[in-house]
CSV table of C-alpha atoms in Angstrom, one decimal:
chain,number,residue,atom,x,y,z
A,1,LYS,CA,-11.5,9.3,26.1
A,2,ALA,CA,-10.1,11.2,23.2
A,3,GLY,CA,-8.3,9.2,20.5
A,4,VAL,CA,-5.0,9.7,18.9
A,5,THR,CA,-4.9,13.1,17.2
A,6,GLN,CA,-2.7,13.9,14.2
A,7,THR,CA,-2.3,17.4,12.8
A,8,PRO,CA,-2.5,18.5,10.1
A,9,ARG,CA,-4.6,16.0,8.2
A,10,TYR,CA,-3.3,17.2,4.8
A,11,LEU,CA,-0.1,18.9,3.7
A,12,ILE,CA,1.4,19.9,0.4
A,13,LYS,CA,5.1,20.8,0.3
A,14,THR,CA,7.7,21.5,-2.3
A,15,ARG,CA,10.8,19.4,-2.9
A,16,GLY,CA,13.6,20.5,-0.7
A,17,GLN,CA,11.4,22.0,2.0
A,18,GLN,CA,11.1,20.5,5.5
A,19,VAL,CA,7.9,19.5,7.3
A,20,THR,CA,6.8,18.8,10.9
A,21,LEU,CA,4.0,16.5,11.8
A,22,SER,CA,2.3,16.3,15.2
A,23,CYS,CA,0.8,13.5,17.2
A,24,SER,CA,-1.1,13.7,20.5
A,25,PRO,CA,-1.5,10.3,22.0
A,26,ILE,CA,-4.3,9.0,24.2
A,27,SER,CA,-4.0,10.3,27.7
A,28,GLY,CA,-1.8,8.1,29.8
A,29,HIS,CA,-0.1,6.5,26.9
A,30,ARG,CA,3.7,6.8,27.0
A,31,SER,CA,4.7,5.2,23.7
A,32,VAL,CA,4.3,6.8,20.3
A,33,SER,CA,5.3,5.1,17.1
A,34,TRP,CA,5.3,6.5,13.6
A,35,TYR,CA,4.7,4.7,10.3
A,36,GLN,CA,4.9,5.6,6.7
A,37,GLN,CA,2.3,4.2,4.3
A,38,THR,CA,2.7,4.2,0.6
A,39,PRO,CA,1.2,2.2,-2.2
A,40,GLY,CA,4.5,0.8,-3.2
A,41,GLN,CA,6.1,0.0,0.1
A,42,GLY,CA,3.1,-0.5,2.3
A,43,LEU,CA,3.3,0.2,6.0
A,44,GLN,CA,6.8,0.8,7.3
A,45,PHE,CA,8.0,1.5,10.8
A,46,LEU,CA,9.8,4.8,11.2
A,47,PHE,CA,10.6,5.0,15.0
A,48,GLU,CA,9.1,4.7,18.4
A,49,TYR,CA,9.4,7.0,21.4
A,50,PHE,CA,8.8,6.1,25.0
A,51,SER,CA,9.2,8.6,27.9
A,52,GLU,CA,10.9,11.1,25.6
A,53,THR,CA,13.5,8.6,24.4
A,54,GLN,CA,13.8,6.9,21.0
A,55,ARG,CA,13.5,3.3,21.8
A,56,ASN,CA,13.2,1.7,18.4
A,57,LYS,CA,14.2,2.9,14.9
A,58,GLY,CA,13.3,1.7,11.4
A,59,ASN,CA,15.4,1.8,8.3
A,60,PHE,CA,14.9,5.3,7.1
A,61,PRO,CA,17.5,8.0,6.2
A,62,GLY,CA,18.6,10.6,8.8
A,63,ARG,CA,16.3,13.1,7.1
A,64,PHE,CA,13.5,11.6,9.1
A,65,SER,CA,13.7,12.5,12.8
A,66,GLY,CA,11.4,12.8,15.7
A,67,ARG,CA,11.0,13.7,19.3
A,68,GLN,CA,8.7,13.3,22.2
A,69,PHE,CA,7.8,15.9,24.8
A,70,SER,CA,7.2,15.4,28.5
A,71,ASN,CA,3.4,15.3,28.0
A,72,SER,CA,4.0,12.4,25.5
A,73,ARG,CA,3.1,14.4,22.5
A,74,SER,CA,5.4,13.6,19.6
A,75,GLU,CA,6.5,15.4,16.5
A,76,MET,CA,8.1,14.0,13.3
A,77,ASN,CA,10.3,16.0,11.1
A,78,VAL,CA,11.3,15.4,7.5
A,79,SER,CA,14.0,17.6,6.0
A,80,THR,CA,15.0,18.1,2.4
A,81,LEU,CA,11.7,16.6,1.1
A,82,GLU,CA,11.8,14.3,-1.9
A,83,LEU,CA,8.9,13.3,-4.2
A,84,GLY,CA,9.1,9.8,-2.7
A,85,ASP,CA,8.3,11.1,0.7
A,86,SER,CA,4.7,11.6,-0.4
A,87,ALA,CA,2.8,9.2,1.9
A,88,LEU,CA,0.2,8.8,4.6
A,89,TYR,CA,2.1,9.2,7.9
A,90,LEU,CA,0.4,7.3,10.8
A,91,CYS,CA,1.0,7.7,14.5
A,92,ALA,CA,0.2,5.0,17.0
A,93,SER,CA,0.1,5.3,20.8
A,94,SER,CA,0.1,2.6,23.4
A,95,LEU,CA,0.9,2.2,27.1
A,96,GLY,CA,4.3,1.0,26.2
A,97,GLY,CA,4.3,-2.4,27.8
A,98,SER,CA,4.2,-4.2,24.4
A,99,ARG,CA,1.1,-6.1,25.2
A,100,GLY,CA,-0.1,-5.2,21.8
A,101,ARG,CA,-2.9,-2.6,22.0
A,102,ALA,CA,-1.7,0.2,19.7
A,103,PHE,CA,-4.3,2.9,18.8
A,104,PHE,CA,-3.8,4.7,15.5
A,105,GLY,CA,-4.6,8.2,14.5
A,106,GLN,CA,-6.2,9.1,11.2
A,107,GLY,CA,-2.9,10.1,9.7
A,108,THR,CA,-1.4,13.0,7.9
A,109,ARG,CA,-1.4,12.9,4.1
A,110,LEU,CA,1.8,14.5,2.9
A,111,THR,CA,2.1,15.4,-0.8
A,112,VAL,CA,5.5,16.6,-2.1
A,113,VAL,CA,5.4,18.4,-5.4
B,1,ALA,CA,13.6,-9.9,12.6
B,2,GLN,CA,10.0,-10.7,11.6
B,3,SER,CA,8.2,-10.7,8.3
B,4,VAL,CA,4.6,-11.1,7.3
B,5,THR,CA,3.1,-12.5,4.0
B,6,GLN,CA,-0.5,-11.8,3.0
B,7,LEU,CA,-1.0,-14.1,0.1
B,8,ASP,CA,-4.0,-12.4,-1.5
B,9,SER,CA,-3.9,-8.8,-2.5
B,10,GLN,CA,-7.6,-8.7,-3.4
B,11,VAL,CA,-10.5,-10.8,-2.3
B,12,PRO,CA,-14.0,-10.4,-3.8
B,13,VAL,CA,-16.8,-12.0,-1.8
B,14,PHE,CA,-20.6,-12.0,-2.2
B,15,GLU,CA,-22.5,-10.5,0.7
B,16,GLU,CA,-23.5,-13.0,3.4
B,17,ALA,CA,-20.8,-15.5,2.2
B,18,PRO,CA,-17.9,-16.6,4.4
B,19,VAL,CA,-14.4,-15.2,3.9
B,20,GLU,CA,-10.9,-16.2,4.9
B,21,LEU,CA,-8.0,-13.8,4.6
B,22,ARG,CA,-4.6,-15.5,4.8
B,23,CYS,CA,-1.6,-14.5,6.7
B,24,ASN,CA,1.7,-16.3,7.3
B,25,TYR,CA,4.6,-14.9,9.4
B,26,SER,CA,8.3,-15.6,9.9
B,27,SER,CA,10.2,-14.9,13.1
B,28,SER,CA,13.1,-16.2,15.1
B,29,VAL,CA,11.5,-15.2,18.4
B,30,SER,CA,8.2,-15.4,20.1
B,31,VAL,CA,5.6,-13.1,18.6
B,32,TYR,CA,2.4,-11.3,19.1
B,33,LEU,CA,0.0,-11.3,16.1
B,34,PHE,CA,-2.6,-8.8,15.0
B,35,TRP,CA,-5.2,-8.0,12.4
B,36,TYR,CA,-6.0,-4.4,11.6
B,37,VAL,CA,-8.6,-2.9,9.3
B,38,GLN,CA,-8.3,0.3,7.4
B,39,TYR,CA,-11.3,2.1,5.9
B,40,PRO,CA,-10.7,4.8,3.1
B,41,ASN,CA,-8.9,7.8,4.4
B,42,GLN,CA,-8.7,6.5,7.9
B,43,GLY,CA,-6.1,5.1,10.2
B,44,LEU,CA,-5.9,1.5,11.4
B,45,GLN,CA,-8.3,-0.1,13.7
B,46,LEU,CA,-7.5,-3.2,15.7
B,47,LEU,CA,-9.7,-6.2,14.9
B,48,LEU,CA,-8.1,-8.8,17.1
B,49,LYS,CA,-4.8,-9.9,18.6
B,50,TYR,CA,-3.1,-13.1,19.7
B,51,LEU,CA,-0.7,-12.7,22.7
B,52,SER,CA,-0.9,-16.2,24.3
B,53,GLY,CA,-3.3,-18.8,25.4
B,54,SER,CA,-6.2,-20.1,23.3
B,55,THR,CA,-5.3,-20.2,19.6
B,56,LEU,CA,-8.7,-19.1,18.5
B,57,VAL,CA,-9.1,-15.4,18.9
B,58,LYS,CA,-12.4,-13.5,18.6
B,59,GLY,CA,-12.5,-9.9,17.6
B,60,ILE,CA,-14.8,-7.1,16.8
B,61,ASN,CA,-17.4,-7.1,14.0
B,62,GLY,CA,-17.8,-10.9,14.1
B,63,PHE,CA,-14.2,-11.6,12.9
B,64,GLU,CA,-12.0,-14.4,14.4
B,65,ALA,CA,-8.6,-15.7,13.7
B,66,GLU,CA,-6.7,-18.9,14.5
B,67,PHE,CA,-3.0,-19.0,15.5
B,68,ASN,CA,-1.2,-22.1,14.1
B,69,LYS,CA,2.3,-22.2,15.3
B,70,SER,CA,3.4,-25.2,13.3
B,71,GLN,CA,2.2,-23.6,10.0
B,72,THR,CA,3.2,-20.1,11.2
B,73,SER,CA,-0.2,-18.8,10.1
B,74,PHE,CA,-2.8,-16.5,11.5
B,75,HIS,CA,-5.7,-16.5,9.1
B,76,LEU,CA,-8.7,-14.2,9.6
B,77,ARG,CA,-12.2,-15.5,9.1
B,78,LYS,CA,-15.8,-14.3,9.1
B,79,PRO,CA,-18.8,-16.6,8.6
B,80,SER,CA,-21.0,-14.0,6.9
B,81,VAL,CA,-19.8,-10.7,5.4
B,82,HIS,CA,-21.6,-7.4,5.0
B,83,ILE,CA,-21.2,-4.5,2.7
B,84,SER,CA,-19.7,-2.6,5.6
B,85,ASP,CA,-16.8,-5.0,5.7
B,86,THR,CA,-15.4,-3.6,2.5
B,87,ALA,CA,-11.9,-2.3,3.5
B,88,GLU,CA,-8.2,-3.2,3.5
B,89,TYR,CA,-7.0,-5.7,6.1
B,90,PHE,CA,-3.5,-5.9,7.4
B,91,CYS,CA,-1.9,-8.7,9.3
B,92,ALA,CA,0.9,-7.6,11.6
B,93,VAL,CA,3.5,-9.1,14.0
B,94,SER,CA,5.6,-7.8,16.8
B,95,GLY,CA,8.2,-9.4,19.1
B,96,SER,CA,6.9,-10.4,22.5
B,97,ASN,CA,9.9,-9.0,24.4
B,98,PHE,CA,9.2,-6.1,26.7
B,99,GLY,CA,9.6,-2.7,25.1
B,100,ASN,CA,9.2,-3.9,21.5
B,101,GLU,CA,6.4,-1.8,20.1
B,102,LYS,CA,7.4,-2.1,16.5
B,103,LEU,CA,4.8,-3.7,14.3
B,104,THR,CA,5.8,-5.3,11.0
B,105,PHE,CA,2.9,-5.3,8.6
B,106,GLY,CA,1.9,-7.4,5.6
B,107,THR,CA,1.1,-5.8,2.3
B,108,GLY,CA,-2.6,-5.9,3.0
B,109,THR,CA,-5.7,-7.6,1.5
B,110,ARG,CA,-8.4,-5.5,-0.1
B,111,LEU,CA,-11.7,-7.1,0.7
B,112,THR,CA,-14.5,-6.2,-1.7
B,113,ILE,CA,-18.1,-7.3,-0.8
B,114,ILE,CA,-20.3,-7.8,-3.8
B,115,PRO,CA,-24.0,-7.2,-3.2
C-alpha cells in the first residue's frame, strides 16, 4: 500500500510569488490535513479537507488556501509569498473518522528568498 | 481548545539506558493522545496513541506511554534506548468528537543517544 506522497520535495520561490503544493493520500483515505513546521512556531495546523469540503481551519491568513479533488488528492496554495512562509509543509491523510491514525508524507521544504 | 506542553526540549541519554519524555496537555473536552517521531528530513511517524481503555499504551520500537487523567499527562518511556532512537519526538492531542482530525502538537523533544 503506497504511503502519502507529497510533491515536490523541495521548492525555492521568490517573495511575492505564489506556490502550489500537492498531496496524494493513501488509497481509501478521505481526509487530508496540512501542517506547517518551522523552527520558531513548531507544527501548526493549516486546514483539513474531507470529501472535497474544508472541515477544519487553523489560524493562518487568507493567503493560505487549499482544495481537495474527487479522488481525495489535495493541493495547498500560498499566494504573495513572504520570507516567513519558509517551512516544511506536511500533509497527513486518514480515513476521516477521527480515531486517530493519521499518516504523514515526507513533506515539501519551501524556501522563500 | 487544546494545548500540549513538552517540558524538555533536549534529552541526552546513554545507549541502553532508560528514557522518559514528558508531555502534559490541557483540554476542556475529551481527547485522544499521540506520540510521533520525526527523523531528519522525514515526515512524522506514529509511535503510539491513546483513544480509550487501558491507560498503558504500547507502541512500536519498544516505546510505551501512560495516560494519567488526573495529572493530564502522557509521558513516553523506553526501558533501553538504541542509537537508532535519536530523533525528535512530538506529543499531540486531538478532540475525540467525530470529524475532528486536527492535531495540536507540542514543541518537540530532541532525543540524543550517547554511545
